[in-house]
CSV table of C-alpha atoms in Angstrom, one decimal:
chain,number,residue,atom,x,y,z
P,185,MET,CA,0.4,0.0,0.3
P,186,ARG,CA,2.7,2.4,0.8
P,187,LYS,CA,4.5,1.8,-2.6
P,188,LEU,CA,1.3,2.6,-4.3
P,189,ILE,CA,0.8,6.1,-2.3
P,190,VAL,CA,4.2,6.5,-3.2
P,191,LEU,CA,3.6,6.1,-7.0
P,192,SER,CA,0.1,8.1,-6.7
P,193,ALA,CA,1.9,11.0,-5.4
P,194,MET,CA,4.6,10.9,-8.2
P,195,LEU,CA,1.7,10.8,-10.7
P,196,LEU,CA,-0.3,13.9,-9.2
P,197,THR,CA,2.9,15.5,-9.0
P,198,THR,CA,3.8,15.1,-12.8
P,199,LEU,CA,-0.1,15.6,-13.7
P,200,VAL,CA,0.4,19.0,-11.6
P,201,ALA,CA,3.5,20.2,-13.5
P,202,MET,CA,2.0,19.6,-17.1
P,203,ALA,CA,-0.3,22.5,-18.1
P,204,GLN,CA,-3.8,22.9,-16.7
P,205,HIS,CA,-4.7,26.0,-17.8
P,206,GLU,CA,-8.5,27.6,-16.4
P,207,GLU,CA,-11.5,28.7,-18.0
P,208,GLY,CA,-11.0,32.3,-19.1
P,209,GLU,CA,-7.4,32.5,-19.3
P,210,LEU,CA,-5.6,34.1,-22.3
P,211,LEU,CA,-2.2,32.9,-23.0
P,212,LEU,CA,0.5,34.0,-25.3
P,213,GLN,CA,3.0,31.4,-27.5
P,214,PRO,CA,6.3,32.8,-29.2
P,215,ARG,CA,7.0,29.8,-31.8
P,216,VAL,CA,9.8,28.5,-33.8
P,217,GLY,CA,10.1,24.9,-35.4
P,218,MET,CA,11.3,23.3,-38.8
P,219,SER,CA,8.6,23.2,-42.1
P,220,ILE,CA,8.6,19.8,-44.3
P,221,ALA,CA,6.7,21.6,-47.1
P,222,THR,CA,6.0,20.5,-51.0
P,223,LEU,CA,3.6,20.6,-53.5
P,224,SER,CA,0.8,18.1,-54.5
P,225,ASP,CA,2.7,17.8,-57.8
P,226,ALA,CA,6.7,17.9,-57.1
P,227,ASP,CA,8.9,15.7,-57.3
P,228,LYS,CA,10.4,16.1,-53.6
P,229,ALA,CA,10.0,18.5,-50.1
P,230,ILE,CA,11.8,21.1,-48.5
P,231,THR,CA,12.7,22.1,-45.3
P,232,ASP,CA,13.1,25.2,-43.7
P,233,LEU,CA,12.5,27.4,-40.3
P,234,HIS,CA,8.9,28.8,-39.8
P,235,LEU,CA,8.1,31.5,-36.6
P,236,GLY,CA,5.1,33.3,-35.1
P,237,LEU,CA,3.2,34.3,-32.2
P,238,GLU,CA,0.1,32.4,-31.3
P,239,ALA,CA,-2.7,33.8,-28.8
P,240,GLU,CA,-4.6,31.2,-27.1
P,241,PHE,CA,-8.1,31.5,-25.0
P,242,MET,CA,-9.5,29.1,-22.7
P,243,VAL,CA,-13.1,28.4,-23.5
P,244,ALA,CA,-13.3,26.1,-21.0
P,245,ASP,CA,-10.8,23.7,-19.0
P,246,GLN,CA,-10.2,21.4,-21.8
P,247,PHE,CA,-11.2,23.7,-25.0
P,248,SER,CA,-9.9,26.7,-26.4
P,249,LEU,CA,-9.7,28.9,-29.6
P,250,SER,CA,-6.5,30.2,-30.8
P,251,ALA,CA,-5.4,32.5,-33.5
P,252,GLY,CA,-1.7,33.2,-35.1
P,253,ILE,CA,0.6,34.8,-37.2
P,254,LEU,CA,3.2,32.8,-38.5
P,255,ALA,CA,6.4,33.5,-41.5
P,256,SER,CA,6.4,30.3,-43.1
P,257,ASN,CA,8.8,29.4,-46.1
P,258,GLN,CA,7.0,26.8,-48.4
P,259,GLY,CA,7.7,25.3,-52.1
P,260,ALA,CA,9.0,22.3,-53.4
P,261,LYS,CA,11.8,20.5,-55.4
P,262,TYR,CA,11.2,19.5,-59.3
P,263,ASP,CA,13.5,17.5,-61.5
P,264,TYR,CA,13.7,18.5,-65.0
P,265,VAL,CA,15.1,17.3,-68.5
P,266,ASP,CA,15.8,19.7,-71.2
P,267,ASN,CA,18.4,20.3,-74.1
P,268,GLU,CA,21.3,20.5,-71.8
P,269,GLY,CA,20.1,17.5,-69.9
P,270,PRO,CA,18.9,16.9,-66.3
P,271,GLN,CA,18.0,19.9,-64.6
P,272,LYS,CA,17.2,20.6,-60.5
P,273,TYR,CA,14.7,23.7,-59.8
P,274,THR,CA,13.6,24.7,-56.5
P,275,VAL,CA,10.2,27.0,-56.1
P,276,ASP,CA,10.3,28.7,-52.6
P,277,LEU,CA,6.8,30.7,-51.5
P,278,ASP,CA,7.1,32.7,-48.8
P,279,TYR,CA,3.7,32.9,-47.2
P,280,VAL,CA,2.5,35.0,-44.1
P,281,GLN,CA,-0.1,32.3,-42.4
P,282,VAL,CA,-2.9,32.9,-40.1
P,283,PRO,CA,-3.7,29.7,-38.1
P,284,LEU,CA,-7.7,30.0,-36.7
P,285,LEU,CA,-7.5,26.6,-34.4
P,286,ALA,CA,-9.6,25.1,-32.1
P,287,SER,CA,-7.9,22.6,-29.5
P,288,TYR,CA,-9.8,19.7,-27.2
P,289,TYR,CA,-7.2,18.6,-24.7
P,290,VAL,CA,-7.9,15.0,-24.0
P,291,LEU,CA,-5.2,14.7,-21.2
P,292,PRO,CA,-3.8,17.2,-19.4
P,293,GLY,CA,-1.4,18.9,-21.1
P,294,LEU,CA,-2.1,16.9,-24.8
P,295,ALA,CA,-4.8,18.5,-27.0
P,296,VAL,CA,-5.5,17.8,-30.3
P,297,LYS,CA,-6.8,20.4,-33.0
P,298,ALA,CA,-8.0,21.7,-36.1
P,299,GLY,CA,-9.4,24.8,-37.8
P,300,VAL,CA,-8.5,26.9,-40.7
P,301,GLN,CA,-5.4,28.9,-42.0
P,302,PRO,CA,-5.6,31.8,-44.5
P,303,GLY,CA,-2.2,32.4,-46.2
P,304,PHE,CA,-0.9,35.6,-48.1
P,305,ARG,CA,1.9,34.7,-50.5
P,306,MET,CA,4.8,37.6,-49.9
P,307,ARG,CA,7.8,36.6,-52.6
P,308,ALA,CA,8.2,33.7,-55.2
P,309,LYS,CA,11.3,32.7,-56.2
P,310,LEU,CA,12.7,29.9,-58.6
P,311,LYS,CA,16.2,28.6,-57.4
P,312,ASP,CA,18.5,26.5,-59.8
P,313,ASP,CA,21.9,25.2,-59.0
P,314,ASP,CA,23.4,28.9,-60.3
P,315,HIS,CA,20.5,31.6,-59.8
P,316,THR,CA,17.7,32.9,-58.0
P,317,TYR,CA,14.7,34.4,-60.1
P,318,ASP,CA,11.9,36.2,-58.9
P,319,LEU,CA,9.0,34.4,-60.4
P,320,ASP,CA,6.5,37.0,-60.5
P,321,GLN,CA,8.8,38.9,-62.4
P,322,GLY,CA,9.5,36.1,-64.6
P,323,LEU,CA,5.9,35.0,-64.9
P,324,LYS,CA,5.1,38.8,-66.1
P,325,LEU,CA,7.4,38.6,-68.8
P,326,LEU,CA,6.2,35.3,-70.1
P,327,ASN,CA,2.5,37.2,-70.4
P,328,HIS,CA,3.7,39.5,-72.1
P,329,VAL,CA,5.4,37.3,-74.9
P,330,GLU,CA,2.2,35.0,-75.0
P,331,ASN,CA,-0.1,37.3,-74.1
P,332,ALA,CA,-1.4,35.2,-71.2
P,333,ASP,CA,-2.1,35.7,-67.7
P,334,TYR,CA,0.0,33.4,-65.3
P,335,LYS,CA,0.5,34.0,-61.8
P,336,ILE,CA,1.0,32.1,-58.4
P,337,ASN,CA,-2.0,33.1,-56.2
P,338,LYS,CA,-1.3,35.5,-53.6
P,339,PHE,CA,-4.0,33.7,-51.4
P,340,ASP,CA,-4.0,30.1,-50.0
P,341,LEU,CA,-6.2,28.6,-47.4
P,342,SER,CA,-5.2,25.5,-45.6
P,343,ILE,CA,-7.2,23.0,-43.3
P,344,PRO,CA,-4.2,22.4,-40.4
P,345,VAL,CA,-5.0,19.4,-37.8
P,346,GLY,CA,-2.4,18.4,-35.1
P,347,LEU,CA,-1.5,17.5,-31.5
P,348,SER,CA,0.1,19.5,-28.7
P,349,TYR,CA,1.7,18.4,-25.7
P,350,GLU,CA,2.8,20.9,-23.3
P,351,TYR,CA,5.0,20.2,-20.1
P,352,ARG,CA,6.3,23.6,-17.9
P,353,ASN,CA,5.1,25.9,-20.0
P,354,ILE,CA,6.7,24.4,-23.1
P,355,VAL,CA,4.6,22.8,-25.9
P,356,LEU,CA,5.9,20.9,-28.8
P,357,ASP,CA,3.5,20.8,-31.8
P,358,ALA,CA,3.1,18.9,-34.5
P,359,ARG,CA,0.4,19.6,-37.3
P,360,TYR,CA,0.0,19.0,-41.0
P,361,ASN,CA,-1.9,21.9,-43.7
P,362,PHE,CA,-3.6,20.6,-46.5
P,363,GLY,CA,-4.4,23.2,-48.9
P,364,LEU,CA,-7.7,23.8,-50.4
P,365,LEU,CA,-6.8,26.4,-53.2
P,366,LYS,CA,-4.9,26.2,-56.5
P,367,VAL,CA,-1.0,27.6,-56.1
P,368,ALA,CA,-1.1,28.9,-59.2
P,369,ASN,CA,-4.3,30.1,-61.5
P,370,GLU,CA,-3.4,28.0,-65.2
P,371,GLY,CA,-2.4,24.7,-65.5
P,372,ASP,CA,-2.4,21.7,-63.9
P,373,ALA,CA,-4.0,22.0,-60.3
P,374,PHE,CA,-1.6,21.7,-57.6
P,375,TYR,CA,-1.6,22.3,-53.4
P,376,ASN,CA,0.0,23.4,-50.6
P,377,ARG,CA,1.4,20.3,-48.7
P,378,VAL,CA,3.0,21.1,-45.0
P,379,PHE,CA,4.3,19.3,-42.4
P,380,MET,CA,5.3,21.9,-39.1
P,381,LEU,CA,7.1,20.4,-35.9
P,382,THR,CA,7.2,23.6,-33.4
P,383,LEU,CA,8.7,24.1,-30.0
P,384,GLY,CA,7.1,27.3,-28.0
P,385,TYR,CA,6.7,28.4,-24.6
P,386,LYS,CA,3.2,29.8,-23.5
P,387,ILE,CA,3.1,32.9,-21.1
P,388,GLY,CA,-0.2,33.4,-18.9
P,389,ILE,CA,-1.3,36.9,-19.5
P,390,GLY,CA,-4.4,37.2,-17.1
P,391,ASN,CA,-8.1,35.8,-17.1
């Protein structure tokens, strides 16, 4: 019995150390992490960093709503063969993302989450082994030559789903973003696909 009491006390101590936020609490969370991004028609993914800030409001002890702002580099790698032989290209798309999420805490500190994420594209670049090109400028020139209207869309919308685990206000978050809108306005439809692994720290600012 003594051993059982000790083990129970240790378990309770662990649960107390985990995050147990109260209804009405407002939390800020600076975040930084790694993204593995691709496009649905691409050959390979790219890996880059993302960073941002998220605000979370505890609607109830086990349920919260959050909104954030996130700088994210996305895109993909392509293999292409032309008259000069095999070529490798990287498409880099810089977004400002606005994740809007609902989280349900199935256990203290462990949450499942889903929502919507508008994204606003800032820059688009095309890279090969030797050069980096402004993709918007390149498409503008191509449109002039071919009397066309090719463009990389400046607005994106995705569905993020994921899990997070919080211990002593440190949060490990894993989520996958399913793009719903075409990245380009012409040609075959292709969409953003992004896996994000993020480390954050929650700061309570009152209730």
